[in-house]
Coordinates of C-alpha atoms in Angstrom, one line a residue:
M300 CA -0.4 -0.1 -0.3
S301 CA 1.1 3.4 -1.1
I302 CA 0.2 7.3 0.6
D303 CA -0.6 7.9 -2.6
N304 CA -3.0 5.9 -2.6
V305 CA -4.9 7.4 0.6
N306 CA -7.6 9.5 -0.9
L307 CA -6.3 13.3 1.5
F308 CA -9.3 14.9 0.6
N309 CA -12.1 12.5 2.0
L310 CA -9.2 12.8 4.9
L311 CA -10.2 16.2 5.1
E312 CA -14.0 15.9 4.5
N313 CA -14.1 13.7 7.7
T314 CA -12.0 14.5 9.9
H315 CA -12.5 16.3 13.0
I316 CA -10.0 19.2 12.8
G317 CA -11.5 22.0 11.8
V318 CA -10.0 23.6 7.7
V319 CA -9.6 26.6 6.0
I320 CA -7.4 27.7 3.1
H321 CA -7.0 30.8 2.3
N322 CA -6.1 32.2 -1.2
E323 CA -3.2 35.4 -1.1
S324 CA -5.6 37.7 -0.8
G325 CA -7.1 36.0 1.6
A326 CA -10.0 34.9 1.0
V327 CA -11.8 31.9 1.9
E328 CA -11.1 29.1 -0.7
Y329 CA -11.7 25.8 1.0
A330 CA -13.4 24.5 4.6
N331 CA -14.3 21.6 5.7
P332 CA -18.0 20.2 7.3
A333 CA -15.8 20.3 10.8
A334 CA -14.6 24.2 10.4
L335 CA -18.1 24.8 9.6
A336 CA -19.4 23.2 12.0
L337 CA -16.8 25.0 15.0
L338 CA -17.5 28.0 13.0
N339 CA -21.2 27.5 13.3
L340 CA -21.2 29.2 9.8
N341 CA -22.0 28.0 5.6
I342 CA -19.5 28.3 3.5
E343 CA -21.1 31.1 1.6
Q344 CA -21.5 32.7 4.9
L345 CA -17.9 31.9 5.2
K346 CA -16.2 33.0 2.1
E347 CA -18.3 36.1 2.4
K348 CA -17.0 37.0 5.7
S349 CA -13.3 36.1 4.4
L350 CA -14.1 39.3 2.6
D351 CA -14.6 41.7 4.7
M352 CA -11.4 42.6 7.8
D353 CA -13.9 43.4 9.7
A354 CA -16.4 41.0 10.4
W355 CA -14.4 38.4 12.0
E356 CA -15.7 38.5 15.4
F357 CA -13.1 36.5 17.8
I358 CA -11.9 36.9 21.6
D359 CA -9.1 35.6 23.8
M360 CA -8.1 34.6 27.3
Q361 CA -9.1 38.1 28.4
N362 CA -12.1 38.6 26.8
R363 CA -10.7 41.4 24.4
T364 CA -12.4 41.4 20.6
V365 CA -9.3 40.3 18.2
P366 CA -8.0 43.0 15.9
Y367 CA -7.7 41.0 11.6
S368 CA -4.4 42.4 12.4
E369 CA -3.5 39.5 15.0
L370 CA -5.5 37.1 13.6
P371 CA -3.8 33.7 12.2
I372 CA -4.4 34.2 8.8
S373 CA -3.7 38.0 9.5
K374 CA 0.5 37.1 10.8
V375 CA 1.1 35.0 8.0
L376 CA 0.3 36.1 5.3
N377 CA 2.2 40.0 6.6
A378 CA 5.1 37.1 8.0
G379 CA 5.6 34.3 6.0
S380 CA 6.0 32.0 8.5
A381 CA 3.9 29.6 10.7
I382 CA 1.5 30.3 13.6
N383 CA 0.9 27.7 15.6
E384 CA -1.8 27.5 18.9
Q385 CA -2.5 30.1 18.7
I386 CA -6.0 30.5 21.3
L387 CA -9.5 32.1 20.3
G388 CA -12.9 32.2 21.5
T389 CA -16.5 32.1 19.4
T390 CA -19.4 33.0 20.2
N391 CA -22.9 31.0 19.2
H392 CA -24.7 34.3 18.9
E393 CA -27.3 32.1 19.5
T394 CA -27.2 30.9 22.7
G395 CA -24.8 32.9 24.0
Q396 CA -21.9 30.1 24.8
I397 CA -18.4 31.2 23.5
T398 CA -16.2 27.8 22.2
W399 CA -12.5 28.1 22.0
L400 CA -10.1 27.4 19.5
S401 CA -6.4 26.2 19.2
V402 CA -5.6 27.7 16.0
N403 CA -2.8 26.8 13.2
A404 CA -1.7 27.8 10.1
Y405 CA 0.9 27.9 7.5
P406 CA 1.9 29.1 4.6
E407 CA 1.1 26.9 1.2
K408 CA 3.5 27.3 -1.5
Y409 CA 3.5 24.5 -4.9
E410 CA 4.3 25.0 -8.9
V411 CA 1.7 24.3 -11.6
N412 CA 2.6 25.3 -15.3
G413 CA 5.3 27.2 -14.2
K414 CA 4.1 30.0 -11.5
T415 CA 3.6 29.7 -7.5
P416 CA 0.7 30.3 -6.0
S417 CA 0.7 31.2 -2.7
F418 CA -2.6 29.6 0.5
V419 CA -2.8 30.0 3.9
V420 CA -4.0 26.9 5.8
V421 CA -5.6 27.7 8.9
Y422 CA -6.4 24.0 10.9
F423 CA -8.1 24.1 14.7
V424 CA -9.7 22.2 17.4
D425 CA -12.2 22.9 20.0
I426 CA -10.8 22.8 22.9
T427 CA -13.4 24.3 24.9
K428 CA -13.3 21.6 28.0
K429 CA -9.5 22.7 28.4
V430 CA -10.5 26.0 28.6
K431 CA -12.7 25.4 31.9
N432 CA -10.5 22.9 33.5
F433 CA -8.0 26.1 33.6
S434 CA -7.3 27.1 36.7
Y435 CA -8.4 30.3 38.0
K436 CA -4.5 31.3 39.2
D437 CA -3.8 30.6 35.7
I438 CA -6.2 33.1 34.1
V439 CA -5.4 35.6 37.2
Q440 CA -1.0 35.6 36.0
N441 CA -1.2 35.7 33.1
A442 CA -4.3 38.5 32.6
Q443 CA -3.2 41.7 31.1
D444 CA -4.7 43.5 33.7
M445 CA -2.3 44.3 37.0
I446 CA -4.2 42.2 40.1
L447 CA -2.8 42.9 43.1
V448 CA -3.8 41.6 47.4
T449 CA -3.5 43.2 50.4
E450 CA -4.2 41.6 54.0
A451 CA -6.6 43.9 55.2
Q452 CA -5.4 44.9 58.2
N453 CA -2.7 47.6 59.0
I454 CA -4.3 50.6 56.8
D455 CA -3.1 53.7 58.4
A456 CA 0.7 54.6 58.4
P457 CA 3.6 53.2 58.3
L458 CA 2.5 49.6 58.2
S459 CA -0.2 50.3 55.6
P460 CA -1.8 47.2 54.1
K461 CA 0.9 44.5 53.0
I462 CA 0.6 43.0 49.7
F463 CA 0.2 39.9 49.6
Y464 CA 0.7 38.8 45.7
A465 CA 1.2 40.6 42.5
N466 CA 0.0 39.4 39.1
E467 CA 3.2 39.1 35.9
A468 CA 1.6 42.2 34.5
L469 CA 1.9 44.5 37.2
C470 CA 5.8 43.4 37.9
R471 CA 5.7 43.8 34.3
H472 CA 3.8 46.9 34.5
T473 CA 6.1 48.7 36.9
E474 CA 9.9 47.4 36.5
Y475 CA 9.5 45.6 40.5
T476 CA 10.2 42.6 41.6
L477 CA 7.7 40.1 43.1
E478 CA 10.6 39.8 45.8
E479 CA 10.4 43.0 46.0
L480 CA 7.0 43.8 46.4
I481 CA 5.7 41.2 49.0
G482 CA 5.9 42.6 52.3
E483 CA 5.9 46.7 50.4
T484 CA 2.8 48.6 51.4
P485 CA 1.0 49.7 47.7
R486 CA 2.2 53.4 48.6
I487 CA 5.2 52.1 46.7
F488 CA 4.3 53.4 43.6
Q489 CA 2.9 56.4 44.7
G490 CA 4.7 59.7 44.3
T491 CA 4.3 63.8 45.4
L492 CA 2.0 64.8 41.9
T493 CA -0.5 61.6 43.5
D494 CA -4.0 62.8 44.3
K495 CA -3.3 63.0 48.1
E496 CA -7.3 63.3 47.8
A497 CA -8.2 60.0 46.2
T498 CA -5.8 58.0 48.1
Q499 CA -7.8 59.3 51.4
R500 CA -11.1 57.7 49.7
I501 CA -9.5 54.3 49.1
R502 CA -8.5 54.7 52.5
Q503 CA -11.7 55.8 54.2
A504 CA -13.1 52.6 51.8
L505 CA -10.7 49.8 52.9
L506 CA -11.5 50.7 56.7
E507 CA -15.0 50.2 55.6
R508 CA -14.4 47.0 54.0
R509 CA -15.9 48.1 50.9
P510 CA -15.5 48.3 46.9
C511 CA -13.9 51.5 45.5
T512 CA -13.2 52.9 42.3
E513 CA -10.0 55.4 41.5
T514 CA -7.8 56.7 38.8
L515 CA -4.4 57.8 39.9
L516 CA -1.1 58.6 39.4
N517 CA 1.7 56.1 40.3
Y518 CA 5.1 55.8 39.5
T519 CA 7.4 52.7 37.7
K520 CA 10.4 52.2 40.0
T521 CA 12.5 53.8 37.5
G522 CA 10.2 57.1 38.2
K523 CA 8.5 57.3 35.1
P524 CA 4.6 57.8 36.0
F525 CA 1.4 56.3 35.2
W526 CA -2.3 56.8 35.2
V527 CA -4.2 53.2 36.3
Q528 CA -7.0 53.0 36.8
M529 CA -8.1 51.1 40.2
N530 CA -10.7 48.9 41.9
I531 CA -10.9 47.7 44.8
F532 CA -13.4 45.4 46.8
P533 CA -12.8 43.5 49.9
L534 CA -11.8 38.9 50.2
T535 CA -13.3 37.8 53.0
N536 CA -12.6 33.8 54.2
G537 CA -15.5 31.1 54.3
Y538 CA -16.7 33.4 58.0
G539 CA -17.5 36.1 56.2
E540 CA -14.2 38.0 57.5
V541 CA -12.5 40.5 55.3
T542 CA -8.8 39.1 55.1
H543 CA -7.8 40.4 52.0
F544 CA -7.9 43.3 49.3
A545 CA -8.1 42.6 45.6
A546 CA -7.3 45.7 43.5
V547 CA -7.4 45.1 40.0
Q548 CA -5.7 47.6 38.0
R549 CA -5.9 49.1 34.3
D550 CA -3.1 51.5 32.7
V551 CA -5.6 54.7 31.7
S552 CA -2.8 57.0 30.5
E553 CA -3.4 57.4 27.0
T554 CA -7.1 57.9 27.5
K555 CA -6.8 59.6 31.1
F556 CA -5.8 63.4 29.0
Q557 CA -9.3 62.3 26.7
T558 CA -11.7 61.8 30.1
E559 CA -9.6 65.7 31.9
Q560 CA -10.0 67.7 28.6
L561 CA -14.0 66.2 28.5
D562 CA -14.6 66.9 31.8
K563 CA -12.9 70.3 31.8
R564 CA -15.4 71.0 28.7
N565 CA -18.1 70.2 30.9
A566 CA -16.9 72.4 33.5
E567 CA -17.1 74.9 31.1
L568 CA -20.4 74.7 29.4
K569 CA -21.8 75.3 32.9
R570 CA -20.1 77.7 33.2
I571 CA -21.4 79.0 29.9
K572 CA -24.7 79.1 31.3
D573 CA -23.9 82.2 32.8
N574 CA -21.7 84.7 31.2
L575 CA -21.6 83.3 28.0
E576 CA -19.5 86.0 26.4
Q577 CA -17.0 86.8 29.6
L578 CA -16.3 82.8 29.6
V579 CA -15.0 82.2 26.7
N580 CA -12.4 85.3 25.4
N581 CA -11.3 84.0 29.0
R582 CA -10.8 80.4 27.6
T583 CA -10.3 81.8 24.2
R584 CA -7.2 83.4 26.0
E585 CA -6.3 81.0 27.9
L586 CA -6.1 78.6 25.3
R587 CA -3.9 80.8 23.0
S588 CA -1.2 81.4 26.2
A589 CA -1.6 78.3 26.3
N590 CA -0.2 77.3 22.5
L591 CA 2.3 79.8 22.9
K592 CA 3.5 78.3 25.4
L593 CA 3.7 74.2 24.0
E594 CA 5.1 76.0 20.4
K595 CA 8.0 77.8 22.4
L596 CA 9.0 74.4 24.0
A597 CA 8.2 72.4 21.2
Y598 CA 9.8 74.3 18.3
V599 CA 11.9 77.4 19.9
D600 CA 15.7 75.8 21.5
A601 CA 15.7 77.1 25.5
L602 CA 19.6 78.2 25.4
T603 CA 19.7 80.4 21.9
H604 CA 16.0 80.7 21.9
I605 CA 16.3 80.8 17.7
P606 CA 14.3 77.2 16.0
N607 CA 14.8 74.3 17.3
R608 CA 15.9 71.0 15.0
R609 CA 12.2 70.4 14.9
A610 CA 11.5 73.8 13.9
F611 CA 14.1 74.2 11.5
L612 CA 13.0 71.2 9.4
D613 CA 9.8 71.8 9.7
S614 CA 9.8 75.1 8.2
F615 CA 13.0 73.5 5.9
K616 CA 10.2 71.2 4.0
K617 CA 8.2 73.8 3.3
F618 CA 10.3 76.1 2.1
L619 CA 12.0 73.3 0.0
H620 CA 8.7 72.3 -1.9
F621 CA 8.2 76.6 -2.2
A622 CA 11.8 76.6 -4.1
C623 CA 10.3 73.2 -6.3
R624 CA 7.9 74.8 -6.9
N625 CA 9.3 78.3 -8.0
K626 CA 12.3 76.3 -10.2
Q627 CA 13.8 78.1 -7.5
A628 CA 17.9 77.8 -6.4
I629 CA 18.8 77.1 -2.8
L630 CA 21.5 77.8 -0.6
V631 CA 21.5 74.9 2.1
G632 CA 24.3 74.9 4.8
I633 CA 25.2 73.6 8.4
A634 CA 28.0 75.4 10.5
D635 CA 30.1 74.3 13.9
V636 CA 31.3 76.3 16.3
D637 CA 35.5 74.9 15.9
H638 CA 37.3 73.6 19.0
F639 CA 34.2 74.1 21.0
K640 CA 35.4 71.0 23.4
S641 CA 37.8 73.3 24.6
I642 CA 36.2 76.9 24.7
N643 CA 34.4 74.1 28.0
D644 CA 37.2 72.8 28.9
Q645 CA 38.8 75.8 29.0
F646 CA 37.0 79.0 30.2
G647 CA 33.9 76.6 31.6
H648 CA 30.9 76.0 30.4
A649 CA 28.8 78.5 30.8
F650 CA 31.3 81.0 28.4
G651 CA 30.6 78.0 26.1
D652 CA 26.4 79.0 26.2
D653 CA 27.3 83.1 26.3
V654 CA 29.4 81.5 22.7
L655 CA 26.2 79.5 21.5
V656 CA 23.6 82.9 22.0
T657 CA 26.5 85.2 20.3
V658 CA 26.9 83.3 17.1
A659 CA 22.1 82.4 17.7
Q660 CA 21.9 86.0 17.4
T661 CA 24.5 86.9 14.5
L662 CA 22.7 84.3 12.2
Q663 CA 19.2 86.3 13.4
K664 CA 20.9 89.4 12.3
L665 CA 22.7 88.0 9.0
F666 CA 20.1 86.3 7.6
R667 CA 16.3 87.6 6.1
Q668 CA 12.8 87.4 8.2
E669 CA 12.4 84.6 5.4
D670 CA 14.9 82.2 5.3
C671 CA 15.6 78.8 7.9
I672 CA 18.0 78.8 10.5
G673 CA 18.4 76.8 13.5
R674 CA 20.3 75.4 16.1
I675 CA 20.6 71.1 15.2
G676 CA 23.5 70.2 17.5
G677 CA 24.7 70.9 20.3
E678 CA 27.3 73.6 18.7
E679 CA 25.6 72.8 14.6
F680 CA 24.1 76.2 13.3
A681 CA 22.3 75.0 10.0
F682 CA 20.3 77.9 7.8
C683 CA 19.0 77.5 4.1
M684 CA 17.5 80.3 1.9
S685 CA 17.3 81.1 -1.8
L686 CA 19.6 82.6 -4.0
P687 CA 20.2 83.9 -7.5
T688 CA 23.4 83.1 -7.8
T689 CA 26.9 80.8 -6.6
G690 CA 28.4 84.1 -6.1
A691 CA 26.3 85.3 -4.3
A692 CA 25.7 82.2 -2.1
N693 CA 29.6 82.8 -1.7
Q694 CA 30.0 86.1 -0.4
L695 CA 27.4 85.6 1.9
L696 CA 29.1 82.0 3.0
E697 CA 32.3 84.7 3.6
R698 CA 30.3 86.9 5.4
F699 CA 29.4 85.2 8.1
R700 CA 32.1 83.7 8.4
E701 CA 33.7 87.1 8.4
T702 CA 31.6 88.2 11.4
I703 CA 31.6 85.7 13.5
C704 CA 35.4 85.5 13.6
H705 CA 35.0 89.6 14.5
L706 CA 32.7 88.9 17.2
H707 CA 35.6 89.4 20.0
T708 CA 36.0 92.4 18.9
T709 CA 31.7 93.3 19.3
Q710 CA 31.0 91.6 21.6
P711 CA 32.2 92.1 25.0
I712 CA 30.5 89.0 27.0
L713 CA 33.2 87.7 24.7
K714 CA 36.1 89.2 26.8
G715 CA 37.8 89.2 23.5
R716 CA 38.5 86.0 23.2
N717 CA 38.2 84.4 19.0
V718 CA 35.5 82.3 17.6
T719 CA 35.3 81.0 14.3
V720 CA 33.3 78.5 13.1
S721 CA 33.5 76.2 10.3
I722 CA 30.9 76.1 7.3
G723 CA 29.3 73.4 5.1
A724 CA 27.0 74.3 2.0
V725 CA 25.0 73.2 -1.3
Y726 CA 24.0 75.0 -4.0
T727 CA 22.0 73.8 -6.8
Q728 CA 19.6 75.2 -9.2
K729 CA 18.2 70.7 -9.0
T730 CA 15.5 70.9 -6.1
E731 CA 13.3 68.7 -7.8
N732 CA 15.5 66.4 -7.5
T733 CA 15.7 66.4 -3.7
D734 CA 15.1 66.1 -0.7
I735 CA 15.9 67.4 3.4
K736 CA 18.1 64.5 3.7
A737 CA 20.1 64.4 0.9
L738 CA 20.7 68.0 1.0
L739 CA 21.6 68.0 4.6
K740 CA 23.6 65.0 3.7
A741 CA 25.8 67.4 1.7
A742 CA 26.5 69.8 3.4
D743 CA 27.8 67.6 5.7
D744 CA 29.7 66.3 3.9
A745 CA 30.8 70.2 3.0
L746 CA 31.4 70.6 6.7
Y747 CA 33.8 68.1 6.9
K748 CA 36.0 69.3 4.3
A749 CA 36.0 72.3 6.3
K750 CA 37.0 71.1 8.9
N751 CA 40.0 69.4 7.3
S752 CA 41.2 71.8 5.7
G753 CA 42.1 73.4 8.7
R754 CA 38.9 75.0 10.6
N755 CA 37.7 78.9 10.1
A756 CA 36.7 77.6 6.6
V757 CA 34.1 77.7 4.0
E758 CA 33.1 75.2 1.8
C759 CA 30.4 74.7 -0.9
T760 CA 29.5 72.1 -3.2
L761 CA 27.1 73.5 -6.0
D762 CA 24.4 72.0 -8.1
V763 CA 24.8 68.0 -6.1
D764 CA 22.9 65.2 -7.7
V765 CA 21.6 63.2 -5.2
L766 CA 18.6 60.8 -5.1
V767 CA 14.9 61.8 -6.5
T768 CA 11.8 61.6 -4.5
P769 CA 9.2 60.7 -6.9
K770 CA 6.8 61.5 -3.4
L771 CA 8.3 65.6 -4.1
V772 CA 8.6 65.4 -7.2
K773 CA 4.4 64.8 -7.3
E774 CA 4.2 66.7 -5.1
C775 CA 6.5 69.8 -7.1
N776 CA 4.8 69.2 -10.5

């Protein structure tokens, strides 16, 4: 007898293992009777679902809806490798019963008529009985939510309720080991900005042996803050006595800001009933002031008060698009303060800061308002502008270098100490075929040449050829 004599299709049709075959787009090509029975679907319904990623309704062990990107079919299509024993649950909408499946999937490729079509084979078995036999401890230990159990005695400091148990999610999130937490107090997670009123409400609930829910600012072992929503409830023994408290906690840092904004907005709407015009005016001024402060923090260098790297790159991008559309030549440069480490070492960091501020002020005076300037690194400054000719570019670069070279004679804060810069630049009329990275790389290469030539020098590369960026070219056209 040979294996070739076995009818594999009959095997698929009669096995108790569910088998579904998807094509390379994810659509279902075949499903055996066992698969249809386990999924409680007919073949037409299954094929229809496979064409709509939002139609899949699977849950994981934490009762969380599993997105399509985390399903075995999607993982195999994206990674091209097998998935083993992923546990998924499917709910029967008529009975409400959950069927738990252990799912495996792998890519299948074979050659037909010189072509290699790709398929994904997904097969699964019913493990509902096994799942029901899982211990509560396993579920708690592997839950995604953070779970903490404390003793119910000694609520007040300094003894406080001692930590009796912490699951893996809590240890991982707070960066503490279980050994470090056992015997400690939950106050180990609190800090100076933790809401004292909230902690007092928790204390009162513990004293009264009743459940409570609070949202609290906690801190990890390394001091990283995070917002946690905690549900605390008492645990009793066989005599009804409260012996422990359990806290199920979830990190809500991402939604905390939105919630706070919604709360503030509701309060504002209530005050609007009394004096709408005054409230709107006051709020507008507050928001404008806050936006100005945030913009300054995000886009202005704290030391020199000129645009920082982020602001420079944003302006540079807009500037390059404008030059591309208007067929303008541009000059892009990087200036580096010579021997800046030696300046710090010899005269102190305070003097080094004065040098950076003075150079930044010189940049502001020398360049036009429509030009882009910024501090992009420790002692590095960048600039870009449009100029009609290479001669104008060279004149500007030399004027900049000479101005810095003579600062010690015009700026008392430099105490007569000479300061120089090396400047690397690129001048190009080929803006339709350029991108930011290539221009800055060319300017940086020129800067190294200026440094290697002895510093206090200018090196300008003309009409540099850089890689085409299709997206930029499309926008320019």
